Amino acid sequence: MKCKGGEFLFWFAESQLKDLVFSRAYKATVLLVEKHFLYDNIPDQSWSIDAILHSRQYPIKHLNEKNDRQRVLSNFRMLHDKFQDREHRFYEEVLKLQMRLFILEMWHTFANEYEHRKRTLQSGSLYERFVHLVQEHCMTEREVRYYANKLSVTPKYLNFICKQNSGVTASEWIQRYTRERIILFLQNKNLNISEITDKMMFSSRSFFTRYVKKVLGTTPTGYRSRLE
């Protein structure tokens, strides 16, 4: 991937960055945000999952609209200024509010790009449409039959198409994307296990625990203990 002048590069905590190369004239401003501070200022958990996963896949943002660019840069500078103003009587509160505003502006950018890619993929191949559907619905739909019905094919044929295109079956793709979302939810200490169970529409907490043990090799509580 290449990030050019005037573009924005986003990556999240625990991303594996390597082999970075800079041009001789390289210059940038970098904002580092502690993970728990970020989670504490997310107003919508479901949207945050989509934003994080989308940015992992497409970390470089080029803002075409002049207004979008000015808005993002303006909020970035304001956040930087609030961070520097440690003498402010309500420093922590002001910084959190500014961070929340900055995140919402980023989500506005993510949403526009996500919707554009969504429209493009809807006219793509059967495999591309399947992957997009999984990204969109795996929070609550984890059966191959659901996606096969959406695409008007049999589950067997859908598995065949996925295997042919990626070497991975449809059920394996569903499990991969679901696993990713479970990890992001468990890393967010603001959500308890029962809330995650409800958000992902598992029939019971015990069923959710069995599923997590299957895909992560440990229980939800065990995974959180490892994070500590």
Short mmCIF file of C-alpha atoms in Angstrom, two decimals:
data_model
loop_
_atom_site.label_atom_id
_atom_site.label_comp_id
_atom_site.label_asym_id
_atom_site.label_seq_id
_atom_site.Cartn_x
_atom_site.Cartn_y
_atom_site.Cartn_z
CA MET A 1 0.00 0.00 0.00
CA LYS A 2 1.12 3.54 -0.72
CA CYS A 3 0.07 6.62 1.20
CA LYS A 4 0.62 9.86 -0.74
CA GLY A 5 0.62 13.51 0.20
CA GLY A 6 -2.74 14.75 1.44
CA GLU A 7 -3.99 11.28 2.36
CA PHE A 8 -4.85 9.87 5.77
CA LEU A 9 -3.63 6.55 7.15
CA PHE A 10 -5.55 4.82 9.96
CA TRP A 11 -4.59 1.77 11.92
CA PHE A 12 -5.88 0.35 15.19
CA ALA A 13 -4.26 -1.03 18.32
CA GLU A 14 -2.54 -4.40 17.87
CA SER A 15 -2.21 -3.94 14.10
CA GLN A 16 0.92 -5.62 12.78
CA LEU A 17 2.94 -2.95 11.00
CA LYS A 18 6.19 -3.84 9.26
CA ASP A 19 8.41 -2.99 6.29
CA LEU A 20 7.61 0.72 6.47
CA VAL A 21 9.50 2.83 3.90
CA PHE A 22 9.46 6.64 3.77
CA SER A 23 10.37 9.04 0.98
CA ARG A 24 13.14 11.55 1.70
CA ALA A 25 10.65 14.44 1.83
CA TYR A 26 8.29 12.58 4.16
CA LYS A 27 6.44 14.72 6.68
CA ALA A 28 3.34 13.89 8.71
CA THR A 29 1.43 14.61 11.90
CA VAL A 30 0.62 11.51 13.93
CA LEU A 31 -2.13 11.05 16.50
CA LEU A 32 -1.76 8.11 18.92
CA VAL A 33 -4.83 7.13 20.93
CA GLU A 34 -4.86 4.66 23.83
CA LYS A 35 -7.27 1.84 23.07
CA HIS A 36 -9.44 2.12 26.19
CA PHE A 37 -9.77 5.89 25.71
CA LEU A 38 -11.05 5.22 22.21
CA TYR A 39 -13.60 2.63 23.39
CA ASP A 40 -14.80 4.96 26.15
CA ASN A 41 -15.75 7.53 23.54
CA ILE A 42 -17.57 5.41 20.99
CA PRO A 43 -21.27 6.34 20.92
CA ASP A 44 -22.44 3.36 18.83
CA GLN A 45 -20.88 -0.08 19.36
CA SER A 46 -22.24 -1.69 16.17
CA TRP A 47 -20.96 1.12 13.97
CA SER A 48 -17.57 0.98 15.67
CA ILE A 49 -17.15 -2.68 14.71
CA ASP A 50 -17.84 -1.88 11.03
CA ALA A 51 -15.50 1.13 11.15
CA ILE A 52 -12.64 -0.84 12.70
CA LEU A 53 -12.93 -3.80 10.32
CA HIS A 54 -13.36 -1.57 7.28
CA SER A 55 -10.30 0.47 8.22
CA ARG A 56 -8.23 -2.66 8.71
CA GLN A 57 -8.98 -3.64 5.14
CA TYR A 58 -8.75 -0.11 3.67
CA PRO A 59 -6.46 1.92 5.98
CA ILE A 60 -5.65 4.68 3.49
CA LYS A 61 -8.24 7.43 3.01
CA HIS A 62 -8.15 10.03 0.27
CA LEU A 63 -10.70 12.77 0.86
CA ASN A 64 -11.87 14.00 -2.52
CA GLU A 65 -14.31 16.63 -1.32
CA LYS A 66 -12.71 19.90 -0.18
CA ASN A 67 -15.28 20.24 2.62
CA ASP A 68 -14.52 16.72 3.93
CA ARG A 69 -10.81 17.43 3.97
CA GLN A 70 -11.20 20.75 5.76
CA ARG A 71 -13.57 19.25 8.32
CA VAL A 72 -11.24 16.39 9.19
CA LEU A 73 -8.16 18.62 9.39
CA SER A 74 -10.01 21.20 11.47
CA ASN A 75 -11.14 18.57 13.98
CA PHE A 76 -7.66 17.04 14.04
CA ARG A 77 -6.11 20.41 14.93
CA MET A 78 -8.74 21.09 17.58
CA LEU A 79 -8.11 17.69 19.16
CA HIS A 80 -4.37 18.40 19.15
CA ASP A 81 -4.95 21.82 20.76
CA LYS A 82 -7.23 20.37 23.46
CA PHE A 83 -4.60 17.75 24.25
CA GLN A 84 -1.97 20.45 24.72
CA ASP A 85 -4.16 22.60 26.97
CA ARG A 86 -3.41 20.77 30.23
CA GLU A 87 -4.21 23.84 32.32
CA HIS A 88 -7.88 23.63 31.38
CA ARG A 89 -10.00 23.14 34.48
CA PHE A 90 -12.01 20.38 32.78
CA TYR A 91 -9.17 18.94 30.71
CA GLU A 92 -10.29 15.29 30.68
CA GLU A 93 -13.94 16.08 29.91
CA VAL A 94 -13.12 18.52 27.10
CA LEU A 95 -10.62 16.12 25.55
CA LYS A 96 -13.16 13.30 25.56
CA LEU A 97 -15.83 15.46 23.93
CA GLN A 98 -13.40 16.59 21.22
CA MET A 99 -12.32 13.00 20.65
CA ARG A 100 -15.95 11.94 20.29
CA LEU A 101 -16.49 14.65 17.67
CA PHE A 102 -13.34 13.60 15.81
CA ILE A 103 -14.48 9.94 15.77
CA LEU A 104 -17.92 10.88 14.44
CA GLU A 105 -16.33 12.86 11.61
CA MET A 106 -14.16 9.86 10.77
CA TRP A 107 -17.19 7.59 10.78
CA HIS A 108 -18.91 9.96 8.38
CA THR A 109 -15.97 9.43 6.01
CA PHE A 110 -15.94 5.66 6.60
CA ALA A 111 -19.70 5.41 6.01
CA ASN A 112 -19.56 7.21 2.66
CA GLU A 113 -16.69 5.01 1.48
CA TYR A 114 -18.32 1.84 2.86
CA GLU A 115 -21.60 2.59 1.05
CA HIS A 116 -19.73 3.28 -2.19
CA ARG A 117 -17.86 -0.04 -1.97
CA LYS A 118 -21.11 -1.79 -1.05
CA ARG A 119 -22.81 -0.56 -4.25
CA THR A 120 -19.79 -1.64 -6.30
CA LEU A 121 -19.67 -5.12 -4.76
CA GLN A 122 -23.38 -5.73 -5.27
CA SER A 123 -22.71 -5.94 -8.99
CA GLY A 124 -19.63 -8.15 -8.53
CA SER A 125 -19.19 -11.91 -8.79
CA LEU A 126 -21.14 -14.40 -6.66
CA TYR A 127 -18.08 -14.87 -4.43
CA GLU A 128 -17.59 -11.10 -3.94
CA ARG A 129 -21.26 -10.64 -3.11
CA PHE A 130 -21.07 -13.48 -0.59
CA VAL A 131 -18.04 -11.98 1.19
CA HIS A 132 -19.78 -8.63 1.38
CA LEU A 133 -22.96 -10.23 2.79
CA VAL A 134 -20.90 -12.03 5.45
CA GLN A 135 -19.19 -8.79 6.47
CA GLU A 136 -22.60 -7.16 6.79
CA HIS A 137 -24.59 -9.91 8.53
CA CYS A 138 -22.25 -12.28 10.39
CA MET A 139 -23.00 -10.48 13.68
CA THR A 140 -26.34 -12.27 13.69
CA GLU A 141 -26.36 -14.80 10.82
CA ARG A 142 -23.87 -17.69 11.04
CA GLU A 143 -25.42 -20.37 8.80
CA VAL A 144 -24.36 -21.00 5.19
CA ARG A 145 -28.02 -21.58 4.23
CA TYR A 146 -28.90 -17.95 5.06
CA TYR A 147 -26.32 -16.59 2.58
CA ALA A 148 -27.13 -19.22 -0.04
CA ASN A 149 -30.80 -18.18 0.07
CA LYS A 150 -29.81 -14.52 -0.25
CA LEU A 151 -27.80 -15.37 -3.36
CA SER A 152 -30.38 -17.82 -4.75
CA VAL A 153 -27.99 -20.81 -4.80
CA THR A 154 -27.68 -24.01 -2.78
CA PRO A 155 -25.36 -24.15 0.27
CA LYS A 156 -23.34 -26.87 -1.46
CA TYR A 157 -22.77 -24.70 -4.55
CA LEU A 158 -21.87 -21.68 -2.41
CA ASN A 159 -19.25 -23.74 -0.57
CA PHE A 160 -17.89 -24.90 -3.92
CA ILE A 161 -17.62 -21.32 -5.28
CA CYS A 162 -15.84 -20.12 -2.12
CA LYS A 163 -13.43 -23.04 -2.17
CA GLN A 164 -12.71 -22.44 -5.85
CA ASN A 165 -12.01 -18.70 -5.36
CA SER A 166 -10.19 -18.71 -2.02
CA GLY A 167 -9.44 -22.26 -0.93
CA VAL A 168 -11.76 -21.67 2.04
CA THR A 169 -15.37 -22.85 2.39
CA ALA A 170 -18.31 -20.53 3.00
CA SER A 171 -18.74 -21.78 6.57
CA GLU A 172 -15.05 -21.07 7.28
CA TRP A 173 -15.43 -17.50 5.97
CA ILE A 174 -18.46 -16.95 8.20
CA GLN A 175 -16.56 -18.25 11.21
CA ARG A 176 -13.54 -16.03 10.45
CA TYR A 177 -15.57 -12.83 10.28
CA THR A 178 -17.66 -13.78 13.32
CA ARG A 179 -14.48 -14.53 15.28
CA GLU A 180 -13.11 -11.08 14.43
CA ARG A 181 -16.21 -9.37 15.79
CA ILE A 182 -16.24 -11.46 18.96
CA ILE A 183 -12.62 -10.47 19.66
CA LEU A 184 -13.41 -6.77 19.19
CA PHE A 185 -16.41 -7.04 21.52
CA LEU A 186 -14.46 -8.91 24.20
CA GLN A 187 -11.68 -6.31 24.06
CA ASN A 188 -14.25 -3.64 24.89
CA LYS A 189 -14.54 -3.71 28.69
CA ASN A 190 -17.63 -1.48 28.55
CA LEU A 191 -19.67 -4.48 27.39
CA ASN A 192 -20.42 -7.44 29.65
CA ILE A 193 -20.77 -10.99 28.31
CA SER A 194 -24.57 -10.94 28.42
CA GLU A 195 -24.68 -7.73 26.35
CA ILE A 196 -22.40 -9.25 23.72
CA THR A 197 -24.56 -12.39 23.67
CA ASP A 198 -27.63 -10.24 22.97
CA LYS A 199 -25.91 -8.07 20.34
CA MET A 200 -24.85 -11.15 18.39
CA MET A 201 -28.27 -12.75 18.91
CA PHE A 202 -27.06 -16.01 20.45
CA SER A 203 -29.96 -17.89 22.03
CA SER A 204 -28.24 -18.05 25.43
CA ARG A 205 -25.06 -17.08 27.22
CA SER A 206 -24.04 -20.75 27.51
CA PHE A 207 -24.40 -21.22 23.73
CA PHE A 208 -22.30 -18.09 23.16
CA THR A 209 -19.66 -19.46 25.55
CA ARG A 210 -19.51 -22.77 23.65
CA TYR A 211 -19.17 -20.94 20.32
CA VAL A 212 -16.37 -18.70 21.64
CA LYS A 213 -14.54 -21.73 23.02
CA LYS A 214 -14.80 -23.35 19.59
CA VAL A 215 -13.37 -20.35 17.65
CA LEU A 216 -10.95 -18.91 20.25
CA GLY A 217 -9.99 -22.02 22.20
CA THR A 218 -11.09 -20.41 25.48
CA THR A 219 -14.23 -19.05 27.15
CA PRO A 220 -15.18 -15.33 26.95
CA THR A 221 -14.13 -14.87 30.58
CA GLY A 222 -10.89 -16.75 29.91
CA TYR A 223 -10.10 -14.53 26.91
CA ARG A 224 -10.62 -11.40 28.98
CA SER A 225 -8.39 -12.78 31.72
CA ARG A 226 -5.61 -13.20 29.14
CA LEU A 227 -6.02 -9.52 28.16
CA GLU A 228 -5.41 -8.52 31.77
#
